[in-house]
PDB file of C-alpha atoms in Angstrom:
ATOM      1  CA  MET A  12      57.898  13.353 312.194  1.00  0.00           C
ATOM      2  CA  LYS A  13      56.708  10.917 309.285  1.00  0.00           C
ATOM      3  CA  THR A  14      60.031  11.375 307.806  1.00  0.00           C
ATOM      4  CA  LEU A  15      61.946  10.283 310.938  1.00  0.00           C
ATOM      5  CA  ASP A  16      59.365   7.271 311.408  1.00  0.00           C
ATOM      6  CA  SER A  17      59.891   5.937 308.048  1.00  0.00           C
ATOM      7  CA  GLY A  18      62.321   3.322 309.019  1.00  0.00           C
ATOM      8  CA  THR A  19      64.851   4.234 306.187  1.00  0.00           C
ATOM      9  CA  GLY A  20      68.373   4.781 306.744  1.00  0.00           C
ATOM     10  CA  GLU A  21      68.155   8.294 306.081  1.00  0.00           C
ATOM     11  CA  GLY A  22      65.328   8.778 308.789  1.00  0.00           C
ATOM     12  CA  TRP A  23      67.531   7.165 311.454  1.00  0.00           C
ATOM     13  CA  PHE A  24      70.702   9.176 310.528  1.00  0.00           C
ATOM     14  CA  LYS A  25      68.532  12.373 310.832  1.00  0.00           C
ATOM     15  CA  LEU A  26      67.223  11.222 314.058  1.00  0.00           C
ATOM     16  CA  PHE A  27      70.669  10.397 315.283  1.00  0.00           C
ATOM     17  CA  GLY A  28      71.806  13.881 314.332  1.00  0.00           C
ATOM     18  CA  ILE A  29      69.150  15.732 316.189  1.00  0.00           C
ATOM     19  CA  GLN A  30      69.741  13.749 319.311  1.00  0.00           C
ATOM     20  CA  LEU A  31      73.376  14.505 318.941  1.00  0.00           C
ATOM     21  CA  LEU A  32      72.754  18.105 318.765  1.00  0.00           C
ATOM     22  CA  VAL A  33      70.103  18.134 321.468  1.00  0.00           C
ATOM     23  CA  TRP A  34      72.593  16.667 323.868  1.00  0.00           C
ATOM     24  CA  SER A  35      75.170  18.955 322.839  1.00  0.00           C
ATOM     25  CA  VAL A  36      73.057  21.715 324.085  1.00  0.00           C
ATOM     26  CA  TRP A  37      73.531  20.344 327.532  1.00  0.00           C
ATOM     27  CA  ALA A  38      77.131  20.087 327.017  1.00  0.00           C
ATOM     28  CA  GLY A  39      77.186  23.980 326.328  1.00  0.00           C
ATOM     29  CA  LEU A  40      74.940  24.588 329.489  1.00  0.00           C
ATOM     30  CA  SER A  41      76.923  22.596 331.660  1.00  0.00           C
ATOM     31  CA  PRO A  42      79.820  25.084 332.183  1.00  0.00           C
ATOM     32  CA  ILE A  43      77.002  27.596 333.099  1.00  0.00           C
ATOM     33  CA  ILE A  44      75.574  25.313 335.532  1.00  0.00           C
ATOM     34  CA  PHE A  45      78.917  24.351 337.165  1.00  0.00           C
ATOM     35  CA  TRP A  46      79.731  28.115 337.634  1.00  0.00           C
ATOM     36  CA  LEU A  47      76.265  28.515 339.262  1.00  0.00           C
ATOM     37  CA  GLY A  48      77.054  25.436 341.347  1.00  0.00           C
ATOM     38  CA  ARG A  49      80.142  26.817 342.620  1.00  0.00           C
ATOM     39  CA  ARG A  50      79.036  30.560 343.215  1.00  0.00           C
ATOM     40  CA  TYR A  51      75.832  29.600 345.119  1.00  0.00           C
ATOM     41  CA  ARG A  52      76.772  26.548 347.213  1.00  0.00           C
ATOM     42  CA  ILE A  53      74.302  24.374 348.953  1.00  0.00           C
ATOM     43  CA  ASP A  54      75.570  23.934 352.475  1.00  0.00           C
ATOM     44  CA  LYS A  55      74.628  24.680 356.130  1.00  0.00           C
ATOM     45  CA  GLN A  56      74.864  28.404 355.979  1.00  0.00           C
ATOM     46  CA  THR A  57      73.127  28.724 352.597  1.00  0.00           C
ATOM     47  CA  TYR A  58      71.038  25.721 352.389  1.00  0.00           C
ATOM     48  CA  TYR A  59      67.538  27.394 351.787  1.00  0.00           C
ATOM     49  CA  SER A  60      68.817  30.241 349.785  1.00  0.00           C
ATOM     50  CA  GLY A  61      70.876  27.816 347.561  1.00  0.00           C
ATOM     51  CA  VAL A  62      68.040  25.341 347.153  1.00  0.00           C
ATOM     52  CA  THR A  63      65.815  28.154 346.267  1.00  0.00           C
ATOM     53  CA  LEU A  64      68.155  29.677 343.403  1.00  0.00           C
ATOM     54  CA  HIS A  65      69.056  26.451 341.958  1.00  0.00           C
ATOM     55  CA  PHE A  66      65.228  25.560 341.849  1.00  0.00           C
ATOM     56  CA  PHE A  67      64.281  28.591 339.879  1.00  0.00           C
ATOM     57  CA  SER A  68      67.698  28.426 337.876  1.00  0.00           C
ATOM     58  CA  ALA A  69      66.725  24.812 336.895  1.00  0.00           C
ATOM     59  CA  ILE A  70      63.318  25.623 335.566  1.00  0.00           C
ATOM     60  CA  PHE A  71      64.531  28.648 333.470  1.00  0.00           C
ATOM     61  CA  LEU A  72      67.370  26.753 331.846  1.00  0.00           C
ATOM     62  CA  VAL A  73      65.338  23.514 331.250  1.00  0.00           C
ATOM     63  CA  ILE A  74      62.683  25.594 329.502  1.00  0.00           C
ATOM     64  CA  VAL A  75      65.507  27.320 327.504  1.00  0.00           C
ATOM     65  CA  TYR A  76      66.741  23.632 326.765  1.00  0.00           C
ATOM     66  CA  LEU A  77      63.269  22.458 325.885  1.00  0.00           C
ATOM     67  CA  ALA A  78      62.888  25.562 323.522  1.00  0.00           C
ATOM     68  CA  ILE A  79      66.031  24.845 321.731  1.00  0.00           C
ATOM     69  CA  TYR A  80      64.842  21.201 321.385  1.00  0.00           C
ATOM     70  CA  ALA A  81      61.512  22.061 319.949  1.00  0.00           C
ATOM     71  CA  LEU A  82      63.454  24.460 317.293  1.00  0.00           C
ATOM     72  CA  LEU A  83      65.757  21.710 316.421  1.00  0.00           C
ATOM     73  CA  TRP A  84      62.981  19.211 315.953  1.00  0.00           C
ATOM     74  CA  ASN A  85      61.118  21.791 313.530  1.00  0.00           C
ATOM     75  CA  PHE A  86      64.111  22.742 311.501  1.00  0.00           C
ATOM     76  CA  LEU A  87      65.769  19.415 311.054  1.00  0.00           C
ATOM     77  CA  GLY A  88      62.800  17.085 311.492  1.00  0.00           C
ATOM     78  CA  LEU A  89      60.171  18.948 309.269  1.00  0.00           C
ATOM     79  CA  GLY A  90      62.550  21.034 307.180  1.00  0.00           C
ATOM     80  CA  SER A  91      60.703  24.324 308.327  1.00  0.00           C
ATOM     81  CA  VAL A  92      60.088  26.531 311.430  1.00  0.00           C
ATOM     82  CA  SER A  93      56.473  27.942 312.333  1.00  0.00           C
ATOM     83  CA  TRP A  94      55.069  29.235 315.433  1.00  0.00           C
ATOM     84  CA  GLU A  95      52.314  26.616 315.458  1.00  0.00           C
ATOM     85  CA  THR A  96      54.499  23.659 315.202  1.00  0.00           C
ATOM     86  CA  PHE A  97      57.049  25.060 317.434  1.00  0.00           C
ATOM     87  CA  GLN A  98      54.179  25.439 320.116  1.00  0.00           C
ATOM     88  CA  GLN A  99      53.202  21.857 319.566  1.00  0.00           C
ATOM     89  CA  TYR A 100      56.601  20.283 319.930  1.00  0.00           C
ATOM     90  CA  PHE A 101      57.321  22.603 322.986  1.00  0.00           C
ATOM     91  CA  LYS A 102      54.167  21.546 324.762  1.00  0.00           C
ATOM     92  CA  VAL A 103      54.838  17.857 324.092  1.00  0.00           C
ATOM     93  CA  PHE A 104      58.409  18.198 325.288  1.00  0.00           C
ATOM     94  CA  PHE A 105      57.581  20.401 328.239  1.00  0.00           C
ATOM     95  CA  LEU A 106      55.131  17.602 329.519  1.00  0.00           C
ATOM     96  CA  ASN A 107      57.094  14.538 328.929  1.00  0.00           C
ATOM     97  CA  LEU A 108      60.669  15.740 329.347  1.00  0.00           C
ATOM     98  CA  PHE A 109      60.586  18.637 331.906  1.00  0.00           C
ATOM     99  CA  HIS A 110      61.008  16.507 335.041  1.00  0.00           C
ATOM    100  CA  TRP A 111      63.764  14.293 333.357  1.00  0.00           C
ATOM    101  CA  HIS A 112      65.931  17.360 332.426  1.00  0.00           C
ATOM    102  CA  PHE A 113      65.270  19.169 335.724  1.00  0.00           C
ATOM    103  CA  PHE A 114      66.779  16.204 337.339  1.00  0.00           C
ATOM    104  CA  ILE A 115      69.855  16.430 334.969  1.00  0.00           C
ATOM    105  CA  TYR A 116      70.300  20.099 336.004  1.00  0.00           C
ATOM    106  CA  MET A 117      70.390  18.961 339.710  1.00  0.00           C
ATOM    107  CA  ALA A 118      72.615  16.035 338.873  1.00  0.00           C
ATOM    108  CA  ILE A 119      75.191  18.470 337.340  1.00  0.00           C
ATOM    109  CA  ILE A 120      74.885  20.629 340.464  1.00  0.00           C
ATOM    110  CA  GLY A 121      75.593  17.622 342.425  1.00  0.00           C
ATOM    111  CA  ILE A 122      78.654  16.727 340.451  1.00  0.00           C
ATOM    112  CA  ALA A 123      80.022  20.293 340.765  1.00  0.00           C
ATOM    113  CA  HIS A 124      79.511  20.192 344.529  1.00  0.00           C
ATOM    114  CA  ALA A 125      81.214  16.842 344.750  1.00  0.00           C
ATOM    115  CA  ILE A 126      84.193  18.010 342.880  1.00  0.00           C
ATOM    116  CA  ASP A 127      84.643  21.111 345.055  1.00  0.00           C
ATOM    117  CA  TYR A 128      84.178  19.297 348.070  1.00  0.00           C
ATOM    118  CA  ARG A 129      86.903  16.783 347.091  1.00  0.00           C
ATOM    119  CA  LYS A 130      89.310  19.582 346.063  1.00  0.00           C
ATOM    120  CA  GLU A 131      88.400  21.094 349.323  1.00  0.00           C
ATOM    121  CA  ALA A 132      89.046  17.968 351.313  1.00  0.00           C
ATOM    122  CA  GLU A 133      92.444  17.669 349.532  1.00  0.00           C
ATOM    123  CA  VAL A 134      93.407  21.086 350.475  1.00  0.00           C
ATOM    124  CA  ARG A 135      92.501  20.427 354.226  1.00  0.00           C
ATOM    125  CA  ARG A 136      94.503  17.126 354.359  1.00  0.00           C
ATOM    126  CA  GLU A 137      97.561  19.018 352.779  1.00  0.00           C
ATOM    127  CA  LYS A 138      97.219  21.735 355.346  1.00  0.00           C
ATOM    128  CA  ALA A 139      96.750  19.180 357.990  1.00  0.00           C
ATOM    129  CA  ASP A 140      99.796  17.092 356.991  1.00  0.00           C
ATOM    130  CA  LYS A 141     101.878  20.376 356.814  1.00  0.00           C
ATOM    131  CA  LEU A 142     100.564  21.394 360.056  1.00  0.00           C
ATOM    132  CA  GLU A 143     101.434  17.830 361.536  1.00  0.00           C
ATOM    133  CA  LYS A 144     104.899  18.078 360.208  1.00  0.00           C
ATOM    134  CA  GLN A 145     105.510  21.408 361.566  1.00  0.00           C
ATOM    135  CA  LEU A 146     104.240  20.184 364.930  1.00  0.00           C
ATOM    136  CA  LEU A 147     106.502  17.144 364.855  1.00  0.00           C
ATOM    137  CA  LYS A 148     109.539  19.468 363.956  1.00  0.00           C
ATOM    138  CA  SER A 149     108.609  21.775 366.765  1.00  0.00           C
ATOM    139  CA  GLU A 150     108.449  18.845 369.277  1.00  0.00           C
ATOM    140  CA  LEU A 151     111.855  17.696 367.852  1.00  0.00           C
ATOM    141  CA  ASN A 152     113.344  21.007 368.223  1.00  0.00           C
ATOM    142  CA  THR A 153     111.881  21.452 371.762  1.00  0.00           C
ATOM    143  CA  LEU A 154     113.513  17.787 372.779  1.00  0.00           C
ATOM    144  CA  ARG A 155     116.835  18.946 371.188  1.00  0.00           C
ATOM    145  CA  ALA A 156     116.655  22.153 372.997  1.00  0.00           C
ATOM    146  CA  GLN A 157     116.413  20.161 376.303  1.00  0.00           C
ATOM    147  CA  LEU A 158     119.233  17.896 375.218  1.00  0.00           C
ATOM    148  CA  SER A 159     121.888  20.546 374.101  1.00  0.00           C
ATOM    149  CA  PRO A 160     122.037  22.642 377.373  1.00  0.00           C
ATOM    150  CA  HIS A 161     122.038  19.347 379.421  1.00  0.00           C
ATOM    151  CA  PHE A 162     125.209  18.285 377.458  1.00  0.00           C
ATOM    152  CA  LEU A 163     126.579  21.755 377.394  1.00  0.00           C
ATOM    153  CA  PHE A 164     126.294  22.092 381.278  1.00  0.00           C
ATOM    154  CA  ASN A 165     127.892  18.808 381.769  1.00  0.00           C
ATOM    155  CA  THR A 166     130.759  19.299 379.786  1.00  0.00           C
ATOM    156  CA  ILE A 167     131.377  22.984 381.070  1.00  0.00           C
ATOM    157  CA  ASN A 168     131.166  21.515 384.703  1.00  0.00           C
ATOM    158  CA  ASN A 169     133.881  18.843 383.572  1.00  0.00           C
ATOM    159  CA  VAL A 170     136.167  21.847 382.152  1.00  0.00           C
ATOM    160  CA  VAL A 171     135.846  23.642 385.199  1.00  0.00           C
ATOM    161  CA  GLY A 172     136.870  20.664 387.332  1.00  0.00           C
ATOM    162  CA  THR A 173     139.766  20.009 384.948  1.00  0.00           C
ATOM    163  CA  ILE A 174     140.832  23.686 385.564  1.00  0.00           C
ATOM    164  CA  GLU A 175     140.603  23.343 389.424  1.00  0.00           C
ATOM    165  CA  GLN A 176     142.919  20.389 389.046  1.00  0.00           C
ATOM    166  CA  GLY A 177     145.515  22.500 387.133  1.00  0.00           C
ATOM    167  CA  LYS A 178     145.133  20.617 383.978  1.00  0.00           C
ATOM    168  CA  ASN A 179     144.684  23.756 381.764  1.00  0.00           C
ATOM    169  CA  ARG A 180     146.017  22.136 378.693  1.00  0.00           C
ATOM    170  CA  VAL A 181     143.542  19.478 379.006  1.00  0.00           C
ATOM    171  CA  ALA A 182     140.787  21.970 379.606  1.00  0.00           C
ATOM    172  CA  ILE A 183     141.649  23.924 376.436  1.00  0.00           C
ATOM    173  CA  GLY A 184     141.708  20.824 374.288  1.00  0.00           C
ATOM    174  CA  THR A 185     138.242  20.050 375.665  1.00  0.00           C
ATOM    175  CA  LEU A 186     136.888  23.524 374.948  1.00  0.00           C
ATOM    176  CA  ILE A 187     138.257  23.162 371.224  1.00  0.00           C
ATOM    177  CA  ARG A 188     136.595  19.737 370.796  1.00  0.00           C
ATOM    178  CA  LEU A 189     133.362  21.049 372.371  1.00  0.00           C
ATOM    179  CA  GLY A 190     133.168  24.146 369.934  1.00  0.00           C
ATOM    180  CA  ASN A 191     133.717  21.671 366.906  1.00  0.00           C
ATOM    181  CA  PHE A 192     130.985  19.222 368.179  1.00  0.00           C
ATOM    182  CA  LEU A 193     128.533  22.206 368.914  1.00  0.00           C
ATOM    183  CA  ARG A 194     129.221  23.669 365.281  1.00  0.00           C
ATOM    184  CA  ILE A 195     128.282  20.179 363.862  1.00  0.00           C
ATOM    185  CA  THR A 196     125.226  20.212 365.975  1.00  0.00           C
ATOM    186  CA  LEU A 197     124.077  23.381 364.653  1.00  0.00           C
ATOM    187  CA  GLU A 198     124.786  22.258 361.102  1.00  0.00           C
ATOM    188  CA  GLU A 199     122.921  19.000 361.465  1.00  0.00           C
ATOM    189  CA  SER A 200     120.037  20.416 363.304  1.00  0.00           C
ATOM    190  CA  GLN A 201     117.690  20.804 359.979  1.00  0.00           C
ATOM    191  CA  HIS A 202     118.144  17.121 359.322  1.00  0.00           C
ATOM    192  CA  ASN A 203     115.923  14.803 361.384  1.00  0.00           C
ATOM    193  CA  LEU A 204     117.323  11.540 360.023  1.00  0.00           C
ATOM    194  CA  ILE A 205     120.853  11.021 359.057  1.00  0.00           C
ATOM    195  CA  PRO A 206     122.835   7.858 357.942  1.00  0.00           C
ATOM    196  CA  LEU A 207     124.174   5.727 360.829  1.00  0.00           C
ATOM    197  CA  LYS A 208     127.860   6.156 359.839  1.00  0.00           C
ATOM    198  CA  LYS A 209     127.390   9.826 360.154  1.00  0.00           C
ATOM    199  CA  GLU A 210     125.960   9.432 363.532  1.00  0.00           C
ATOM    200  CA  LEU A 211     128.722   7.196 364.588  1.00  0.00           C
ATOM    201  CA  GLN A 212     131.315   9.772 363.572  1.00  0.00           C
ATOM    202  CA  TYR A 213     129.571  12.384 365.660  1.00  0.00           C
ATOM    203  CA  LEU A 214     129.517   9.894 368.517  1.00  0.00           C
ATOM    204  CA  LYS A 215     133.098   9.395 368.262  1.00  0.00           C
ATOM    205  CA  ASP A 216     133.740  13.109 368.308  1.00  0.00           C
ATOM    206  CA  TYR A 217     131.586  13.355 371.694  1.00  0.00           C
ATOM    207  CA  LEU A 218     133.565  10.495 372.892  1.00  0.00           C
ATOM    208  CA  GLU A 219     136.779  12.416 372.425  1.00  0.00           C
ATOM    209  CA  ILE A 220     135.351  15.122 374.656  1.00  0.00           C
ATOM    210  CA  GLU A 221     134.737  12.630 377.220  1.00  0.00           C
ATOM    211  CA  LYS A 222     138.286  11.154 377.230  1.00  0.00           C
ATOM    212  CA  PHE A 223     139.743  14.226 378.148  1.00  0.00           C
ATOM    213  CA  ARG A 224     138.031  14.007 381.409  1.00  0.00           C
ATOM    214  CA  ASN A 225     138.361  10.190 381.849  1.00  0.00           C
ATOM    215  CA  VAL A 226     141.630   9.065 379.891  1.00  0.00           C
ATOM    216  CA  GLU A 227     141.052   5.569 381.277  1.00  0.00           C
ATOM    217  CA  LEU A 228     137.723   5.121 379.567  1.00  0.00           C
ATOM    218  CA  ASP A 229     137.894   2.187 377.040  1.00  0.00           C
ATOM    219  CA  ILE A 230     135.594   2.498 374.063  1.00  0.00           C
ATOM    220  CA  LEU A 231     134.954  -0.225 371.517  1.00  0.00           C
ATOM    221  CA  ILE A 232     132.493   0.352 368.596  1.00  0.00           C
ATOM    222  CA  HIS A 233     131.195  -2.480 366.559  1.00  0.00           C
ATOM    223  CA  GLN A 234     130.448  -1.271 363.160  1.00  0.00           C
ATOM    224  CA  SER A 235     128.603  -2.952 360.382  1.00  0.00           C
ATOM    225  CA  SER A 236     129.137  -1.884 356.900  1.00  0.00           C
ATOM    226  CA  GLU A 237     125.575  -3.283 355.705  1.00  0.00           C
ATOM    227  CA  LEU A 238     123.849  -0.839 358.019  1.00  0.00           C
ATOM    228  CA  SER A 239     126.007   2.164 357.487  1.00  0.00           C
ATOM    229  CA  GLU A 240     123.511   3.762 355.398  1.00  0.00           C
ATOM    230  CA  CYS A 241     120.590   2.982 357.500  1.00  0.00           C
ATOM    231  CA  LEU A 242     118.788   6.227 358.774  1.00  0.00           C
ATOM    232  CA  VAL A 243     118.515   6.938 362.285  1.00  0.00           C
ATOM    233  CA  PRO A 244     117.519  10.216 364.202  1.00  0.00           C
ATOM    234  CA  ASN A 245     120.470  12.780 364.519  1.00  0.00           C
ATOM    235  CA  PHE A 246     122.429  12.468 367.822  1.00  0.00           C
ATOM    236  CA  ILE A 247     120.234   9.577 369.098  1.00  0.00           C
ATOM    237  CA  LEU A 248     123.298   7.666 370.713  1.00  0.00           C
ATOM    238  CA  GLN A 249     124.896  10.599 372.240  1.00  0.00           C
ATOM    239  CA  PRO A 250     122.430  10.886 375.314  1.00  0.00           C
ATOM    240  CA  LEU A 251     122.614   7.044 375.777  1.00  0.00           C
ATOM    241  CA  VAL A 252     126.538   7.065 375.887  1.00  0.00           C
ATOM    242  CA  GLU A 253     126.384  10.125 378.389  1.00  0.00           C
ATOM    243  CA  ASN A 254     123.874   8.341 380.452  1.00  0.00           C
ATOM    244  CA  ALA A 255     126.165   5.264 380.438  1.00  0.00           C
ATOM    245  CA  ILE A 256     128.992   7.271 381.631  1.00  0.00           C
ATOM    246  CA  LYS A 257     127.240   9.282 384.320  1.00  0.00           C
ATOM    247  CA  HIS A 258     125.158   6.363 385.815  1.00  0.00           C
ATOM    248  CA  GLY A 259     127.537   3.528 384.859  1.00  0.00           C
ATOM    249  CA  ILE A 260     131.239   4.348 384.527  1.00  0.00           C
ATOM    250  CA  SER A 261     131.299   6.971 387.027  1.00  0.00           C
ATOM    251  CA  GLN A 262     129.697   4.927 389.594  1.00  0.00           C
ATOM    252  CA  LYS A 263     132.181   2.428 390.130  1.00  0.00           C
ATOM    253  CA  LYS A 264     135.953   2.721 390.176  1.00  0.00           C
ATOM    254  CA  GLU A 265     136.786  -0.299 388.056  1.00  0.00           C
ATOM    255  CA  ALA A 266     134.015   0.557 385.244  1.00  0.00           C
ATOM    256  CA  LYS A 267     136.036   1.457 382.198  1.00  0.00           C
ATOM    257  CA  ARG A 268     134.511  -0.039 379.277  1.00  0.00           C
ATOM    258  CA  ILE A 269     131.727   1.419 376.960  1.00  0.00           C
ATOM    259  CA  GLU A 270     130.759  -0.818 373.938  1.00  0.00           C
ATOM    260  CA  ILE A 271     128.644   0.474 370.966  1.00  0.00           C
ATOM    261  CA  GLY A 272     127.210  -2.183 368.351  1.00  0.00           C
ATOM    262  CA  MET A 273     124.461  -2.746 366.059  1.00  0.00           C
ATOM    263  CA  GLU A 274     122.698  -5.770 364.510  1.00  0.00           C
ATOM    264  CA  ASN A 275     120.399  -6.447 361.472  1.00  0.00           C
ATOM    265  CA  ILE A 276     117.187  -8.150 362.368  1.00  0.00           C
ATOM    266  CA  GLY A 277     114.886  -8.595 359.367  1.00  0.00           C
ATOM    267  CA  SER A 278     113.061  -5.239 358.419  1.00  0.00           C
ATOM    268  CA  ASN A 279     114.397  -3.832 361.536  1.00  0.00           C
ATOM    269  CA  PHE A 280     118.034  -3.066 363.121  1.00  0.00           C
ATOM    270  CA  LYS A 281     119.190  -2.807 366.675  1.00  0.00           C
ATOM    271  CA  LEU A 282     121.721  -0.296 368.104  1.00  0.00           C
ATOM    272  CA  TRP A 283     123.033  -0.907 371.712  1.00  0.00           C
ATOM    273  CA  VAL A 284     125.152   0.867 374.067  1.00  0.00           C
ATOM    274  CA  TYR A 285     126.790  -1.171 376.948  1.00  0.00           C
ATOM    275  CA  ASN A 286     128.534   0.184 379.979  1.00  0.00           C
ATOM    276  CA  GLU A 287     130.192  -1.566 383.003  1.00  0.00           C
ATOM    277  CA  GLY A 288     128.853  -0.381 386.146  1.00  0.00           C
ATOM    278  CA  PRO A 289     126.034  -0.933 388.672  1.00  0.00           C
ATOM    279  CA  SER A 290     122.969  -2.734 387.864  1.00  0.00           C
ATOM    280  CA  LEU A 291     119.623  -1.079 387.348  1.00  0.00           C
ATOM    281  CA  LYS A 292     118.536  -2.552 390.456  1.00  0.00           C
ATOM    282  CA  GLU A 293     121.583  -0.620 392.279  1.00  0.00           C
ATOM    283  CA  PHE A 294     120.798   2.684 390.537  1.00  0.00           C
ATOM    284  CA  GLY A 295     116.871   2.462 390.488  1.00  0.00           C
ATOM    285  CA  LYS A 296     114.834   4.879 388.584  1.00  0.00           C
ATOM    286  CA  GLU A 297     117.490   7.708 388.398  1.00  0.00           C
ATOM    287  CA  ARG A 298     119.010   6.055 385.465  1.00  0.00           C
ATOM    288  CA  ILE A 299     116.205   7.288 383.435  1.00  0.00           C
ATOM    289  CA  GLY A 300     117.229  11.097 383.278  1.00  0.00           C
ATOM    290  CA  ILE A 301     116.677  13.917 380.735  1.00  0.00           C
ATOM    291  CA  GLY A 302     118.485  12.289 378.083  1.00  0.00           C
ATOM    292  CA  ILE A 303     116.708   9.002 378.274  1.00  0.00           C
ATOM    293  CA  SER A 304     113.099  10.443 378.486  1.00  0.00           C
ATOM    294  CA  SER A 305     114.167  12.829 375.607  1.00  0.00           C
ATOM    295  CA  THR A 306     115.156   9.821 373.554  1.00  0.00           C
ATOM    296  CA  ILE A 307     112.038   7.973 374.222  1.00  0.00           C
ATOM    297  CA  SER A 308     109.988  10.792 373.072  1.00  0.00           C
ATOM    298  CA  ARG A 309     112.081  11.435 370.165  1.00  0.00           C
ATOM    299  CA  LEU A 310     111.577   7.763 368.775  1.00  0.00           C
ATOM    300  CA  GLN A 311     107.746   8.009 369.380  1.00  0.00           C
ATOM    301  CA  ILE A 312     107.600  11.163 367.357  1.00  0.00           C
ATOM    302  CA  ALA A 313     109.643   9.833 364.354  1.00  0.00           C
ATOM    303  CA  TYR A 314     108.687   6.332 364.515  1.00  0.00           C
ATOM    304  CA  GLU A 315     105.300   5.978 366.489  1.00  0.00           C
ATOM    305  CA  ASP A 316     104.986   2.442 367.638  1.00  0.00           C
ATOM    306  CA  GLN A 317     107.605   0.863 365.281  1.00  0.00           C
ATOM    307  CA  ALA A 318     110.659   1.559 367.566  1.00  0.00           C
ATOM    308  CA  LYS A 319     111.424   0.553 370.889  1.00  0.00           C
ATOM    309  CA  PHE A 320     113.906   1.299 373.755  1.00  0.00           C
ATOM    310  CA  ASN A 321     114.998  -1.026 376.522  1.00  0.00           C
ATOM    311  CA  LEU A 322     117.326  -0.783 379.475  1.00  0.00           C
ATOM    312  CA  ILE A 323     118.514  -4.290 380.155  1.00  0.00           C
ATOM    313  CA  ASN A 324     120.792  -5.760 383.209  1.00  0.00           C
ATOM    314  CA  VAL A 325     123.758  -7.848 381.926  1.00  0.00           C
ATOM    315  CA  HIS A 326     126.787  -9.190 383.510  1.00  0.00           C
ATOM    316  CA  ASN A 327     128.643  -6.475 385.323  1.00  0.00           C
ATOM    317  CA  GLY A 328     126.676  -3.708 383.601  1.00  0.00           C
ATOM    318  CA  VAL A 329     123.731  -2.460 381.727  1.00  0.00           C
ATOM    319  CA  ILE A 330     122.624  -2.337 377.997  1.00  0.00           C
ATOM    320  CA  SER A 331     120.705   0.501 376.444  1.00  0.00           C
ATOM    321  CA  GLU A 332     118.977  -0.889 373.396  1.00  0.00           C
ATOM    322  CA  LEU A 333     117.056   0.622 370.310  1.00  0.00           C
ATOM    323  CA  LEU A 334     115.232  -1.264 367.826  1.00  0.00           C
ATOM    324  CA  LEU A 335     114.468   0.784 364.717  1.00  0.00           C
ATOM    325  CA  PRO A 336     112.619   0.119 361.429  1.00  0.00           C
ATOM    326  CA  MET A 337     115.390   0.010 358.596  1.00  0.00           C
ATOM    327  CA  ARG A 338     115.003   3.134 356.224  1.00  0.00           C
ATOM    328  CA  TYR A 339     117.250   4.387 353.710  1.00  0.00           C
ATOM    329  CA  SER A 340     117.409   7.915 352.088  1.00  0.00           C
ATOM    330  CA  THR A 341     115.557   8.272 348.695  1.00  0.00           C
TER     331      THR A 341
END
């Protein structure tokens, strides 16, 4: 001890070397303590057994540490090792440092638990996110399953009516286009969001089917090149157009026009479908059928509260309006 307390540079260097070696013992013991912390957790199910085990493990490892500490002081501080001096140093270290190093053991156990809890929380969060995505996908598939038969039954009924009128060639053309449209529907069923230009192309294919039944149907699409790459839920416009034809065009003999348009509104954009025909007051709540209800549900799932749907009375008709957040494929 006198050598270390002499105040010489050599004494301070030796003191620093001993302390470095002493703390490196904790570095060597830390992996063992981490393993013990993970192997014997302290939680609700194993609280008492875990606390008891770590209490005695701490006593044992701290005693081992203090014994190594005493040996290092004997060997490096005094230059020799004897049982008498080892006992003296061990007693001094035990009485003055035991509680401090017991706390260090428990601190390492706490860190090990914190790391494990964080990893488990991340795993749970990933599982929850994955489950939520699967649930949303399942709900979207359910909504699509509602829409597909609805559209299919309506088209088949139209074909039957066309055949009854003796228009076989028209019926055959409708069925061919229906087959192509259903093929596209199946191919795109795995994509929840598609570019607007693709959605408009699918809508044109659908409208070709409708024009077989109603040759006087006047369709006007106002496209915007700046919005063509914006992402929209696939087949989001088809039920709006189908609803416009069923509850608008088909209800008034003079009603013929359908218009589809879009507008950039800051960080959002608007899609709208206008149809000539009776107002909402004339048609009442029947205007909101399966197609509209499913569209509203799909918007809620895809965008939560960021998207809006409105039915608006205008001169000689009704506008179905979608307000969507602007998103692009990455």
